[in-house]
Coordinates of C-alpha atoms in Angstrom, one line a residue:
M17 CA -14.3 -26.2 -48.4
R18 CA -10.8 -27.0 -49.6
F19 CA -8.3 -28.3 -47.0
P20 CA -5.3 -25.9 -46.5
D21 CA -2.2 -26.9 -48.4
R22 CA 0.9 -28.2 -46.7
N23 CA 2.7 -24.8 -46.8
T24 CA -0.2 -23.1 -45.2
L25 CA -0.4 -25.7 -42.5
Q26 CA 3.3 -25.4 -41.7
K27 CA 2.8 -21.6 -41.3
A28 CA -0.2 -22.1 -39.0
I29 CA 1.8 -24.7 -36.9
K30 CA 4.7 -22.2 -36.6
I31 CA 2.3 -19.5 -35.4
Y32 CA 0.9 -21.9 -32.9
F33 CA 4.4 -22.9 -31.7
F34 CA 5.2 -19.2 -31.3
V35 CA 2.1 -18.5 -29.3
S36 CA 2.8 -21.5 -27.1
V37 CA 6.3 -20.1 -26.3
I38 CA 5.0 -16.6 -25.5
T39 CA 2.2 -18.2 -23.4
V40 CA 4.8 -19.8 -21.3
L41 CA 6.5 -16.5 -20.8
I42 CA 3.3 -14.5 -20.3
F43 CA 1.8 -17.0 -17.9
L44 CA 4.9 -17.4 -15.8
P45 CA 4.0 -14.9 -13.0
D46 CA 0.5 -16.4 -12.7
V47 CA 1.6 -20.0 -12.7
V48 CA 4.2 -19.3 -10.0
F49 CA 1.5 -17.7 -7.9
F50 CA -0.9 -20.6 -8.4
L51 CA 1.7 -23.2 -7.7
K52 CA 2.9 -21.3 -4.6
N53 CA -0.6 -21.2 -3.3
G54 CA -1.7 -24.7 -4.3
V55 CA -4.2 -23.6 -6.9
Y56 CA -3.2 -26.3 -9.4
N57 CA -6.4 -26.2 -11.4
Y58 CA -5.9 -22.5 -12.3
A59 CA -2.3 -23.3 -13.3
V60 CA -3.5 -25.8 -15.9
S61 CA -6.6 -24.1 -17.2
G62 CA -4.9 -20.7 -17.2
F63 CA -2.3 -21.9 -19.8
V64 CA -5.1 -22.9 -22.1
V65 CA -7.0 -19.6 -21.6
V66 CA -4.0 -17.4 -22.2
Q67 CA -3.1 -19.4 -25.3
L68 CA -6.6 -19.0 -26.7
L69 CA -6.7 -15.3 -26.0
S70 CA -3.3 -14.8 -27.5
L71 CA -4.4 -16.5 -30.8
M72 CA -7.6 -14.5 -31.2
P73 CA -6.0 -11.4 -32.7
V74 CA -4.0 -13.2 -35.4
V75 CA -6.6 -12.4 -38.1
L76 CA -6.2 -8.6 -37.4
F77 CA -2.5 -8.8 -38.4
Y78 CA -2.7 -11.5 -41.1
Y79 CA -1.1 -9.2 -43.7
N80 CA 1.8 -8.0 -41.4
L81 CA 2.5 -10.4 -38.6
K82 CA 5.5 -8.5 -37.6
I83 CA 3.2 -6.1 -35.7
Y84 CA 1.7 -9.1 -33.9
Y85 CA 5.2 -10.3 -32.9
L86 CA 6.2 -6.8 -31.8
I87 CA 3.2 -6.5 -29.5
A88 CA 3.9 -9.9 -28.1
A89 CA 7.5 -8.9 -27.5
L90 CA 6.4 -5.7 -25.6
I91 CA 4.0 -7.8 -23.4
C92 CA 6.6 -10.4 -22.7
S93 CA 9.3 -7.8 -21.9
I94 CA 7.4 -6.6 -18.7
I95 CA 7.0 -10.2 -17.4
P96 CA 9.8 -9.7 -14.9
L97 CA 7.9 -6.7 -13.4
A98 CA 4.8 -8.9 -13.1
L99 CA 6.8 -11.7 -11.4
L100 CA 8.3 -9.4 -8.7
P101 CA 5.2 -9.0 -6.5
V102 CA 4.6 -12.8 -6.7
L103 CA 8.1 -13.5 -5.4
L104 CA 8.3 -10.7 -2.9
I105 CA 4.9 -10.5 -1.3
N106 CA 3.0 -13.5 -2.9
S107 CA 0.6 -11.2 -4.8
Q108 CA -0.4 -11.0 -8.4
V109 CA -0.2 -7.9 -10.4
N110 CA -3.6 -6.1 -9.9
A111 CA -5.1 -2.6 -10.0
E112 CA -4.0 -1.8 -6.4
M113 CA -0.4 -2.9 -7.2
A114 CA -0.4 -0.5 -10.1
G115 CA -1.4 2.3 -7.7
L116 CA 1.3 1.3 -5.3
L117 CA 3.9 1.3 -8.2
L118 CA 2.9 4.9 -9.1
D119 CA 3.1 6.0 -5.5
T120 CA 6.6 4.6 -5.3
N121 CA 9.7 6.4 -6.5
Y122 CA 12.9 5.2 -7.9
K123 CA 14.8 5.5 -4.6
E124 CA 12.2 3.4 -2.7
A125 CA 12.4 0.8 -5.5
M126 CA 16.2 0.7 -5.2
E127 CA 15.9 0.2 -1.4
L128 CA 13.5 -2.7 -1.8
L129 CA 15.2 -4.5 -4.8
G130 CA 18.8 -3.5 -4.4
W131 CA 21.0 -5.1 -7.1
R132 CA 17.9 -7.1 -8.3
I133 CA 16.7 -4.0 -10.1
F134 CA 19.5 -4.4 -12.6
V135 CA 18.6 -8.1 -13.1
V136 CA 15.0 -7.1 -13.7
A137 CA 16.1 -4.5 -16.3
A138 CA 18.3 -7.1 -18.0
M139 CA 15.5 -9.7 -18.1
I140 CA 13.2 -7.1 -19.6
V141 CA 15.6 -6.6 -22.5
L142 CA 16.3 -10.3 -22.9
N143 CA 12.6 -11.2 -23.0
F144 CA 12.0 -8.6 -25.7
L145 CA 14.9 -9.7 -27.8
L146 CA 14.0 -13.4 -27.5
V147 CA 10.5 -12.8 -28.8
I148 CA 11.7 -10.6 -31.6
W149 CA 14.3 -13.3 -32.5
L150 CA 11.6 -15.9 -32.7
G151 CA 9.4 -13.7 -34.8
R152 CA 12.0 -13.3 -37.4
R153 CA 12.0 -17.0 -38.0
L154 CA 8.2 -17.1 -38.5
P155 CA 5.9 -16.2 -41.4
K156 CA 5.7 -12.5 -42.1
K157 CA 2.0 -12.9 -43.2
L158 CA -0.8 -15.4 -43.7
N159 CA -3.6 -15.6 -46.1
F160 CA -6.8 -14.3 -44.7
K161 CA -8.6 -17.6 -44.6
T162 CA -5.9 -19.3 -42.6
A163 CA -5.6 -16.4 -40.1
A164 CA -9.4 -16.3 -39.8
L165 CA -9.4 -20.1 -39.1
I166 CA -6.8 -19.7 -36.3
S167 CA -8.6 -16.8 -34.7
G168 CA -12.0 -18.4 -35.2
L169 CA -11.0 -21.7 -33.5
A170 CA -9.5 -19.7 -30.6
I171 CA -12.7 -17.7 -30.2
L172 CA -14.8 -20.9 -30.3
G173 CA -12.5 -22.5 -27.7
F174 CA -12.8 -19.5 -25.4
L175 CA -16.6 -19.4 -25.8
A176 CA -16.8 -23.1 -24.9
I177 CA -15.3 -22.5 -21.5
P178 CA -18.6 -21.6 -19.7
F179 CA -20.2 -24.8 -20.9
L180 CA -17.5 -26.7 -18.9
R181 CA -18.3 -24.7 -15.7
S182 CA -22.1 -24.3 -15.7
R183 CA -25.2 -25.4 -17.6
D184 CA -26.9 -22.2 -16.7
I185 CA -26.5 -20.1 -19.9
K186 CA -27.4 -16.9 -18.0
K187 CA -24.2 -17.3 -16.1
H188 CA -22.0 -17.6 -19.2
P189 CA -21.3 -13.9 -19.8
I190 CA -20.0 -13.3 -16.3
I191 CA -18.0 -16.5 -16.5
L192 CA -16.4 -15.3 -19.7
K193 CA -15.7 -11.8 -18.1
N194 CA -14.2 -13.3 -15.0
T195 CA -12.1 -15.8 -17.0
F196 CA -10.7 -13.0 -19.2
R197 CA -9.7 -10.8 -16.3
T198 CA -8.3 -13.5 -14.2
Y199 CA -5.0 -13.9 -16.1
Y200 CA -2.1 -11.6 -16.9
P201 CA -1.9 -9.6 -19.2
F202 CA -5.6 -9.4 -19.9
R203 CA -6.5 -8.1 -16.5
M204 CA -4.4 -5.1 -17.4
V205 CA -7.7 -3.7 -18.7
N206 CA -8.8 -3.4 -15.1
I207 CA -5.6 -1.8 -14.1
F208 CA -5.8 0.9 -16.8
S209 CA -9.5 1.5 -15.8
Y210 CA -8.4 1.9 -12.1
L211 CA -5.6 4.3 -12.9
Y212 CA -7.8 6.5 -15.0
S213 CA -10.4 6.6 -12.4
E214 CA -7.9 7.4 -9.6
M215 CA -6.3 10.2 -11.6
Q216 CA -9.8 11.6 -12.4
N217 CA -10.6 11.5 -8.7
T218 CA -7.5 13.5 -7.9
R219 CA -8.3 16.1 -10.5
N220 CA -11.8 16.4 -9.4
Y221 CA -11.2 16.4 -5.6
Q222 CA -10.7 20.2 -5.3
K223 CA -13.9 20.8 -7.2
V224 CA -15.9 18.2 -5.2
V225 CA -14.8 19.6 -1.8
K226 CA -14.7 23.3 -2.8
N227 CA -17.7 24.1 -0.5
F228 CA -17.2 21.3 2.0
S229 CA -17.3 22.1 5.7
Y230 CA -17.4 20.0 8.8
G231 CA -19.3 22.8 10.5
A232 CA -16.7 22.5 13.2
Y233 CA -17.0 24.4 16.5
R234 CA -15.2 24.6 19.8
K235 CA -17.2 23.0 22.6
T236 CA -15.7 25.3 25.1
E237 CA -13.9 28.7 24.8
D238 CA -10.8 28.9 27.0
S239 CA -7.6 30.8 27.0
P240 CA -4.8 28.1 27.1
R241 CA -2.9 27.4 23.9
H242 CA -3.7 24.1 22.3
I243 CA -1.4 21.8 20.4
H244 CA -2.5 18.4 19.0
I245 CA -0.3 16.2 16.9
L246 CA -1.0 13.0 15.0
I247 CA 2.1 11.0 14.2
I248 CA 1.6 8.4 11.5
G249 CA 4.1 5.5 11.7
E250 CA 5.2 3.3 8.8
A251 CA 5.1 -0.5 8.9
S252 CA 5.3 -0.6 12.7
R253 CA 4.1 -3.8 14.3
F254 CA 2.2 -3.9 17.6
D255 CA 4.1 -6.9 18.9
H256 CA 7.6 -5.5 18.4
W257 CA 7.2 -2.8 21.0
A258 CA 8.4 -3.6 24.5
I259 CA 5.6 -1.4 25.9
N260 CA 3.2 -3.9 24.4
G261 CA 5.0 -6.9 25.9
Y262 CA 7.8 -7.6 23.4
A263 CA 10.8 -9.3 25.1
R264 CA 13.4 -6.9 23.7
E265 CA 13.8 -3.3 25.0
T266 CA 12.5 -1.5 21.9
S267 CA 10.7 1.3 23.7
P268 CA 12.6 2.5 26.7
N269 CA 11.4 6.1 26.3
L270 CA 7.7 5.4 26.0
D271 CA 8.0 2.7 28.8
S272 CA 8.9 5.5 31.2
M273 CA 6.7 8.2 29.8
K274 CA 4.0 9.7 32.1
N275 CA 0.5 10.3 30.9
L276 CA 0.7 7.8 28.0
V277 CA -1.7 5.1 27.1
S278 CA -0.9 2.1 24.9
F279 CA -3.9 0.3 23.3
S280 CA -3.7 -3.5 23.0
N281 CA -6.3 -4.4 20.3
V282 CA -6.1 -2.0 17.4
A283 CA -6.6 -3.0 13.8
S284 CA -5.6 -0.9 10.8
G285 CA -8.2 0.0 8.2
G286 CA -6.0 -1.4 5.5
T287 CA -2.6 -3.0 5.2
M288 CA -1.1 -0.7 2.5
T289 CA -0.4 3.0 3.1
I290 CA -2.6 4.2 0.3
L291 CA -5.5 2.4 1.9
S292 CA -4.9 3.0 5.6
V293 CA -3.9 6.7 5.7
P294 CA -7.0 8.1 4.0
Q295 CA -9.0 6.2 6.6
L296 CA -6.9 7.6 9.4
I297 CA -7.3 11.3 8.5
T298 CA -11.0 11.3 7.3
R299 CA -14.3 9.8 8.1
A300 CA -13.8 7.1 5.5
D301 CA -13.6 3.5 6.6
A302 CA -13.2 0.1 5.1
L303 CA -16.8 -0.2 4.0
N304 CA -16.9 3.4 2.7
F305 CA -13.4 4.1 1.5
D306 CA -14.4 6.5 -1.3
L307 CA -15.8 8.9 1.2
H308 CA -12.3 10.4 1.6
K309 CA -12.6 11.6 -2.0
K310 CA -15.7 13.6 -1.1
E311 CA -14.7 15.1 2.2
K312 CA -11.6 17.0 3.4
S313 CA -9.4 15.5 6.1
I314 CA -9.2 16.3 9.8
L315 CA -6.9 19.2 8.9
E316 CA -10.0 21.0 7.7
A317 CA -11.9 20.6 11.0
F318 CA -9.1 22.1 13.0
K319 CA -8.6 24.8 10.4
E320 CA -12.3 25.8 10.7
V321 CA -12.0 26.6 14.4
G322 CA -8.9 28.7 14.0
Y323 CA -6.0 26.3 14.4
K324 CA -2.8 26.6 12.3
T325 CA -2.7 23.3 10.4
F326 CA 0.3 21.4 9.0
W327 CA 1.1 18.3 7.0
I328 CA 4.7 17.4 7.8
S329 CA 6.1 14.4 6.0
N330 CA 9.3 12.4 5.6
Q331 CA 7.8 10.4 2.8
S332 CA 7.7 11.1 -0.9
K333 CA 5.3 13.8 -2.1
F334 CA 4.8 12.4 -5.5
G335 CA 2.4 9.7 -6.8
L336 CA -0.3 9.7 -9.5
T337 CA -3.0 7.9 -7.7
G338 CA -3.5 10.6 -5.1
N339 CA -5.3 8.7 -2.3
I340 CA -3.1 10.5 0.2
G341 CA -1.8 13.4 -1.9
M342 CA -5.2 14.9 -2.5
H343 CA -5.3 15.8 1.2
Y344 CA -1.9 17.4 1.6
N345 CA -3.3 20.9 1.0
D346 CA -6.4 20.5 3.2
G347 CA -4.4 22.4 5.9
D348 CA -2.6 25.7 5.8
T349 CA 0.9 24.3 5.1
A350 CA 2.5 21.1 3.7
I351 CA 6.1 20.5 4.4
F352 CA 8.0 17.6 2.8
N353 CA 11.3 16.5 4.1
G354 CA 11.9 13.3 2.0
Y355 CA 13.6 12.2 -0.1
G356 CA 17.1 13.6 0.4
D357 CA 20.4 11.8 1.1
N358 CA 21.3 10.7 4.6
E359 CA 24.9 10.5 5.9
S360 CA 25.6 7.1 4.4
N361 CA 24.6 8.1 0.9
F362 CA 21.5 5.9 0.8
R363 CA 18.0 7.2 0.1
G364 CA 16.0 9.1 2.7
N365 CA 16.4 11.4 5.6
Y366 CA 16.1 10.1 9.1
D367 CA 12.9 10.9 11.0
S368 CA 14.9 12.9 13.4
A369 CA 14.7 15.8 10.9
L370 CA 10.9 15.9 11.6
V371 CA 11.6 16.8 15.3
D372 CA 13.3 20.0 14.3
I373 CA 10.5 20.9 11.9
V374 CA 7.9 20.4 14.6
K375 CA 9.8 22.5 17.0
N376 CA 10.3 25.3 14.5
V377 CA 6.6 25.3 13.7
M378 CA 5.6 25.6 17.3
N379 CA 8.2 28.4 17.9
Q380 CA 7.2 30.3 14.8
Y381 CA 3.5 30.2 15.7
S382 CA 4.1 30.6 19.5
K383 CA 0.7 32.2 20.2
E384 CA -1.4 30.0 17.9
D385 CA -3.3 26.8 18.4
I386 CA -1.6 24.2 16.2
F387 CA -2.6 20.8 14.7
M388 CA -0.1 18.8 12.8
I389 CA -0.1 15.5 10.9
V390 CA 3.5 14.2 11.0
H391 CA 4.1 11.3 8.6
T392 CA 7.2 9.3 9.3
I393 CA 9.3 6.9 7.2
G394 CA 9.4 4.7 10.4
S395 CA 10.1 1.1 9.6
H396 CA 9.8 1.2 5.8
Y397 CA 12.1 -1.4 4.2
R398 CA 15.1 -1.3 4.2
Y399 CA 14.9 -1.2 7.9
L400 CA 18.6 -0.5 8.7
L401 CA 18.4 2.7 6.6
R402 CA 15.8 4.2 8.9
Y403 CA 18.2 4.9 11.7
P404 CA 21.8 6.2 11.9
E405 CA 24.5 3.5 12.0
S406 CA 25.5 4.7 15.5
F407 CA 22.0 3.8 16.7
T408 CA 22.5 0.0 16.0
H409 CA 21.6 -1.7 19.2
F410 CA 20.5 -5.2 18.1
R411 CA 23.2 -7.0 16.2
P412 CA 24.3 -8.4 13.8
V413 CA 22.9 -6.4 10.9
S414 CA 23.7 -6.1 7.2
D415 CA 26.3 -3.8 5.7
R416 CA 24.3 -0.7 4.9
N417 CA 26.9 0.4 2.3
R418 CA 26.7 -2.7 0.2
M419 CA 24.0 -4.2 -2.0
S420 CA 23.7 -7.8 -0.8
L421 CA 23.2 -10.7 -3.3
S422 CA 20.2 -11.9 -1.3
Y423 CA 17.9 -10.8 1.5
P424 CA 19.5 -11.2 4.9
P425 CA 18.6 -14.2 7.2
R426 CA 15.5 -13.7 9.3
D427 CA 17.4 -13.1 12.5
I428 CA 19.3 -10.2 10.9
V429 CA 16.1 -8.8 9.4
I430 CA 14.5 -8.8 12.8
N431 CA 17.5 -7.1 14.3
E432 CA 17.3 -4.4 11.7
Y433 CA 13.6 -4.0 12.1
D434 CA 13.8 -3.8 15.9
N435 CA 16.4 -1.1 15.7
S436 CA 14.0 0.9 13.5
I437 CA 11.3 0.5 16.2
L438 CA 13.8 1.6 18.9
Y439 CA 14.6 4.7 16.8
T440 CA 10.9 5.5 16.3
D441 CA 10.5 5.3 20.1
L442 CA 13.1 8.0 20.3
I443 CA 11.4 10.2 17.7
I444 CA 8.0 10.0 19.4
S445 CA 9.5 10.8 22.8
Q446 CA 11.5 13.8 21.4
I447 CA 8.3 15.2 19.7
I448 CA 6.4 14.8 23.0
E449 CA 9.2 16.5 24.9
E450 CA 9.2 19.5 22.5
V451 CA 5.4 19.7 22.9
K452 CA 5.7 19.4 26.6
A453 CA 8.1 22.3 26.7
T454 CA 5.5 24.7 25.2
G455 CA 3.3 24.3 28.3
A456 CA 0.3 24.1 26.0
E457 CA -2.8 22.0 26.6
S458 CA -1.8 19.2 24.2
T459 CA -2.0 15.6 23.0
V460 CA 0.3 13.5 20.8
T461 CA -1.2 10.5 19.1
F462 CA 0.9 7.9 17.4
V463 CA -0.6 5.1 15.2
S464 CA 1.1 3.1 12.5
D465 CA -0.5 2.9 9.0
H466 CA 0.0 -0.9 9.0
G467 CA 2.3 -3.6 10.4
E468 CA 4.8 -5.9 8.7
N469 CA 5.4 -9.5 7.9
L470 CA 8.7 -10.8 9.1
G471 CA 8.7 -14.5 8.0
D472 CA 6.6 -15.3 11.1
D473 CA 5.1 -18.7 10.2
D474 CA 4.9 -21.4 7.5
R475 CA 3.8 -18.9 4.9
K476 CA 7.2 -17.2 5.2
L477 CA 5.8 -13.8 4.2
Y478 CA 7.8 -10.6 4.3
F479 CA 6.9 -6.9 3.9
H480 CA 3.2 -6.1 3.6
S481 CA 0.7 -6.4 0.8
Y482 CA -3.0 -5.9 -0.1
T483 CA -3.7 -9.4 1.4
P484 CA -3.9 -8.7 5.2
T485 CA -2.3 -10.9 7.8
H486 CA -2.5 -10.6 11.5
Y487 CA 1.0 -9.2 11.5
T488 CA 0.2 -6.4 9.0
A489 CA -3.3 -5.6 10.3
Q490 CA -2.6 -5.1 14.0
V491 CA -0.9 -1.8 14.8
P492 CA 0.4 0.1 17.8
L493 CA -1.6 3.1 19.1
F494 CA -0.2 5.4 21.8
I495 CA -1.9 8.6 23.1
W496 CA -0.1 11.1 25.4
G497 CA -1.6 14.0 27.1
S498 CA 0.1 17.0 28.8
D499 CA -0.3 17.7 32.5
L500 CA -2.6 20.6 31.6
F501 CA -4.6 18.4 29.3
L502 CA -5.1 15.8 32.1
K503 CA -6.0 18.6 34.6
K504 CA -8.7 20.0 32.3
N505 CA -9.8 16.7 30.8
A506 CA -9.4 14.2 33.5
D507 CA -12.6 12.4 32.5
K508 CA -11.5 12.0 28.9
F509 CA -8.1 10.6 29.9
S510 CA -9.8 8.3 32.3
F511 CA -11.9 6.9 29.5
L512 CA -8.8 6.4 27.3
R513 CA -7.3 4.2 30.0
Q514 CA -10.6 2.3 30.6
H515 CA -10.9 1.5 26.9
K516 CA -7.2 0.6 26.2
D517 CA -8.1 -3.1 25.7
R518 CA -11.3 -2.7 23.8
K519 CA -11.7 -3.4 20.1
I520 CA -10.4 -0.3 18.2
S521 CA -9.9 0.5 14.6
S522 CA -7.5 3.2 13.4
A523 CA -10.1 3.9 10.6
D524 CA -13.1 4.1 12.9
N525 CA -11.7 5.7 15.9
V526 CA -8.6 7.9 15.5
F527 CA -10.3 10.8 13.6
H528 CA -13.1 11.0 16.1
T529 CA -10.9 10.6 19.2
I530 CA -8.5 13.4 18.3
L531 CA -11.3 15.8 17.7
D532 CA -13.0 14.8 20.9
M533 CA -9.8 15.3 22.9
A534 CA -9.4 18.7 21.3
G535 CA -12.9 19.7 22.3
I536 CA -14.0 20.2 18.7
G537 CA -17.5 19.2 17.6
I538 CA -18.6 18.7 13.9
K539 CA -21.8 18.1 12.1
N540 CA -23.1 14.5 12.4
S541 CA -20.4 13.6 15.0
D542 CA -20.5 10.2 16.5
S543 CA -19.4 10.0 20.1
T544 CA -19.5 6.2 20.1
R545 CA -16.4 6.3 17.9
S546 CA -14.3 8.3 20.2
I547 CA -12.1 6.2 22.6
A548 CA -12.2 9.2 25.0
S549 CA -16.0 9.2 25.2
P550 CA -18.1 7.4 27.9
Y551 CA -20.3 6.3 25.0
F552 CA -17.5 4.5 23.1
T553 CA -18.6 1.2 21.5
D554 CA -16.3 -1.5 20.2
S555 CA -15.3 -1.2 16.6
R556 CA -16.1 -3.9 14.0
Q557 CA -12.4 -3.7 13.1
E558 CA -12.9 -4.2 9.4
V559 CA -9.8 -4.3 7.2
L560 CA -9.8 -3.2 3.5
G561 CA -7.7 -5.4 1.2
E562 CA -7.2 -6.6 -2.3
N563 CA -9.9 -5.7 -4.9
G564 CA -12.0 -3.9 -2.2
K565 CA -12.5 -7.0 -0.1
V566 CA -13.3 -6.2 3.5
T567 CA -12.4 -8.7 6.2
P568 CA -13.0 -8.6 10.0
F569 CA -9.8 -8.5 11.9
D570 CA -10.6 -11.5 14.0
E571 CA -10.9 -13.6 10.9
I572 CA -7.4 -12.7 9.7
K573 CA -4.6 -15.1 10.3

């Protein structure tokens, strides 16, 4: 075999130099994540793996390397997007993150990133142009033998990796598979697979549940009008409510509310909205999450026994993944109030708009039994945009009319967050007062989808992510009953009070408790999962997280 001439070697070296540069760019999000989390061995080995994988396709483009450079430029251009979750919530880009991105609209992105969105856009363009500029200084083509040699050596290098990790050859295929999908951008294969699967689930949902029925029935036939409401909070922490022992007065209305029980040990089924809400409104749980794609939501059970049913939301309707959206039409009517413009020209309507909608529904159907799911925007970041400026109680706060150059100091973040909790307290109490005014036998249940990180410990985490923390997994749960409900269901309300400090899961228990309080039975019902039942048993409190991992709440820090 003749050794390559000097000119060919120079071309090969230039290609290797190019790949080394783009490897630095491509690997940047992962290396930042690994270094932040002290996983130094992955930071070193990952560079080699990404480099080898990037060299493998060279032989496919040997006659026109400009295509190879263009593909590299496109991959490198989206590196700033891959870096964002690492910097914001200490999470790598993964399938779930892609789902979250598709369930987020431009206005939510602007609230989260502010002026940084323009920096990200500029970096996308600069990365693309940098790689194109480098490509123009490199060979436009290689002879086939040289290209095959480059790709062949890269393939051999990659195939040698399992031998460094295990002597058991049977384990080598899975090692290669896991190595390939560990690093960006190669794990994008998983992301595309996930998105395709989720969109198929959404399309198929109506077919799958076409003949579904809970076999719901009323346990007793009585004449009073019934109204039951489930309010879903957003990013509301258990320990920032005064009613739960917080030092600040964040819940003056609920503190003085009669017939209300606050539960002290409640875990969310998941720490992202698209994981937790489906578990709240169906019989799905952390261990059987996909059940929500095969069964309708609690709206269907109420609908089967003659209730008028409503999904009323102050959150965005749109999103491709459909974990929540597939259930919007399980009831009679879906009403979406967000996103419009509030009085300060930032995105979103205040949750106060929901109170009027709830009132109008009850007035319009004044002779009907009603069940509503009311989905608030609650304490979604940016916190100070979730309440009117006149409602600012805890100060100082940021200027809501200005994009700041950095995130506010922690004390300001907490002030803004606590104001949003205070405002949610008002919204819940106003909905309760409107329900109370109907004189119906009624309950109002409030539970948050998940909590929020507020830079609480050495991890300095903010927001929430697919990796649960104690702060994002523990959620507030309040249940209020009308005087007529207590009169007719004194035993149920007594059990609610008795069980207020027991282990409860929003995924395991909310669905069953609401139906039990409403006196509605279903096929295969489980009385041990109703907090209002004498047969209630403690929940396992399992929390669904990244890549389908399920973790018991008491093991989460």
